[in-house]
XYZ file of C-alpha atoms in Angstrom:
178
model
C 81.956 77.090 111.783
C 79.836 77.616 108.692
C 77.184 75.020 108.043
C 77.209 73.326 104.631
C 74.286 74.660 102.615
C 75.030 72.679 99.444
C 71.981 70.461 99.510
C 71.277 67.729 97.022
C 67.879 66.992 95.493
C 67.226 63.991 97.760
C 67.465 66.320 100.789
C 64.381 68.283 99.722
C 62.364 66.163 97.293
C 58.960 64.690 98.038
C 59.054 60.896 97.947
C 56.855 57.931 98.894
C 54.472 57.757 100.641
C 53.733 61.425 99.797
C 54.642 61.203 96.116
C 51.635 61.869 93.906
C 51.573 60.119 90.502
C 49.197 59.266 87.667
C 48.883 56.241 85.397
C 49.001 56.603 81.596
C 45.624 54.848 81.404
C 43.851 57.308 83.722
C 41.005 59.108 81.892
C 41.622 62.854 81.487
C 38.533 63.877 83.483
C 39.614 61.656 86.385
C 43.175 63.041 86.220
C 41.899 66.629 86.348
C 39.652 65.855 89.332
C 42.484 64.047 91.115
C 44.955 66.908 90.595
C 42.410 69.477 91.770
C 41.581 67.421 94.865
C 45.292 66.982 95.671
C 45.936 70.698 95.193
C 48.747 70.152 92.668
C 49.096 71.407 89.110
C 50.911 68.412 87.688
C 52.235 64.941 88.348
C 54.696 62.363 87.060
C 53.137 59.593 84.982
C 54.409 56.121 85.829
C 54.006 52.494 84.890
C 54.528 49.869 87.589
C 56.971 47.257 86.304
C 58.270 44.165 88.065
C 62.072 43.954 88.199
C 63.060 40.535 86.834
C 66.253 40.492 88.937
C 64.802 41.106 92.385
C 61.031 40.810 91.907
C 60.404 44.319 93.290
C 57.947 46.688 91.650
C 59.590 49.734 90.085
C 58.030 53.056 89.116
C 59.095 53.583 85.492
C 58.689 57.253 84.560
C 56.896 57.501 81.207
C 55.786 61.129 81.210
C 54.629 64.196 83.086
C 51.257 65.945 83.038
C 50.837 69.594 83.971
C 47.756 71.798 83.955
C 48.863 73.198 80.574
C 48.543 69.735 79.008
C 44.792 69.783 79.665
C 44.204 72.894 77.557
C 42.459 71.890 74.325
C 44.589 72.411 71.208
C 44.244 72.121 67.471
C 46.529 69.733 65.573
C 48.815 72.734 64.966
C 49.145 73.355 68.704
C 46.918 76.451 68.693
C 44.633 76.696 71.718
C 40.965 75.968 71.041
C 38.528 78.609 72.189
C 35.869 77.001 74.350
C 32.733 79.051 73.906
C 32.220 78.389 70.226
C 29.347 76.290 68.861
C 31.549 73.204 68.786
C 31.978 73.141 72.575
C 30.353 69.752 73.026
C 32.535 68.175 70.339
C 35.710 69.716 71.778
C 34.749 68.659 75.292
C 34.023 65.099 74.096
C 37.405 64.966 72.345
C 39.273 66.173 75.446
C 37.462 64.033 77.992
C 37.615 60.953 75.793
C 41.387 60.921 76.111
C 43.687 59.321 78.634
C 46.736 60.783 80.358
C 48.921 58.940 77.834
C 47.351 60.995 75.016
C 48.233 64.390 76.501
C 51.287 63.843 78.726
C 54.739 65.162 77.942
C 56.836 62.126 77.040
C 60.482 61.914 78.109
C 60.150 64.731 80.645
C 63.121 66.719 81.875
C 64.394 65.108 85.097
C 67.042 65.399 87.783
C 68.644 62.665 89.868
C 68.738 62.233 93.612
C 72.417 63.224 93.715
C 72.089 66.448 91.704
C 72.670 69.667 93.593
C 69.589 71.793 94.344
C 71.320 74.563 92.378
C 71.271 72.286 89.327
C 67.566 71.546 89.820
C 66.838 75.293 90.060
C 68.829 75.980 86.886
C 66.983 73.221 84.995
C 63.612 74.574 86.163
C 64.532 78.102 85.083
C 65.937 77.005 81.722
C 62.863 74.932 80.819
C 60.332 77.183 82.641
C 59.078 74.302 84.798
C 57.498 74.333 88.256
C 58.312 70.711 89.071
C 60.863 68.093 88.109
C 60.565 64.341 88.451
C 63.502 62.887 90.379
C 64.887 59.609 89.104
C 67.331 57.097 90.507
C 70.629 57.604 88.678
C 71.237 53.854 88.286
C 67.920 52.598 86.888
C 66.016 55.735 85.906
C 63.024 54.921 88.109
C 60.930 57.668 89.637
C 61.812 58.173 93.295
C 60.476 61.663 93.955
C 59.614 65.134 92.755
C 61.210 68.488 93.438
C 59.134 71.642 93.013
C 59.640 75.380 92.748
C 58.489 75.592 96.388
C 61.354 73.272 97.370
C 63.785 75.550 95.529
C 62.395 78.642 97.304
C 62.729 76.934 100.691
C 66.328 76.033 99.852
C 67.105 79.644 98.887
C 65.672 80.922 102.173
C 67.493 78.286 104.252
C 70.751 79.178 102.529
C 70.179 82.885 103.139
C 69.367 82.246 106.793
C 72.548 80.181 107.273
C 74.695 82.753 105.490
C 73.355 85.633 107.582
C 72.739 84.220 111.082
C 73.722 87.472 112.818
C 71.337 89.453 110.658
C 68.352 87.353 111.567
C 65.775 89.618 109.949
C 63.455 86.783 109.054
C 59.876 87.012 110.200
C 58.694 84.256 112.523
C 56.523 82.871 109.722
C 59.563 82.596 107.469
C 61.637 81.049 110.239
C 58.996 78.344 110.687
C 58.896 77.642 106.939
C 62.642 77.258 106.497
C 63.392 75.448 109.748
C 65.343 72.253 108.987
């Protein structure tokens, strides 16, 4: 019997306690250092809000920051060339900002119940490497799904579809093991 390979986002997403997030009030220099230390190129930006109905704290998604958001730009959106005489002024302007000033507001998201195929299509369409995952009912951040998760899903699907042709290297078998 064939094994079902139609996974949903919640099957592969990263969630608490491993979910990495930033606050909109985090200074840009601190955000850059934190992302570099964590070895990630971006993170969802959340505000912690108390739910009036049940008193629980919710993670309200307010934006997303990727490494591209840290690149200095003119008002027109043109990249600023660091190396000119105005370096100190440009650096002061960048580092004097907070995550809220540079984040992408209303980021593209998927829900926990979306198919991984849908997440992959959204990533490809918008040229993204990560998608915040929100709860379908309240819109709160519950996880993140990355391009690496999509690649693992592709390899798992291929392995399940071709069990007799197990041509996967041992390294690949270890990576895609359920």
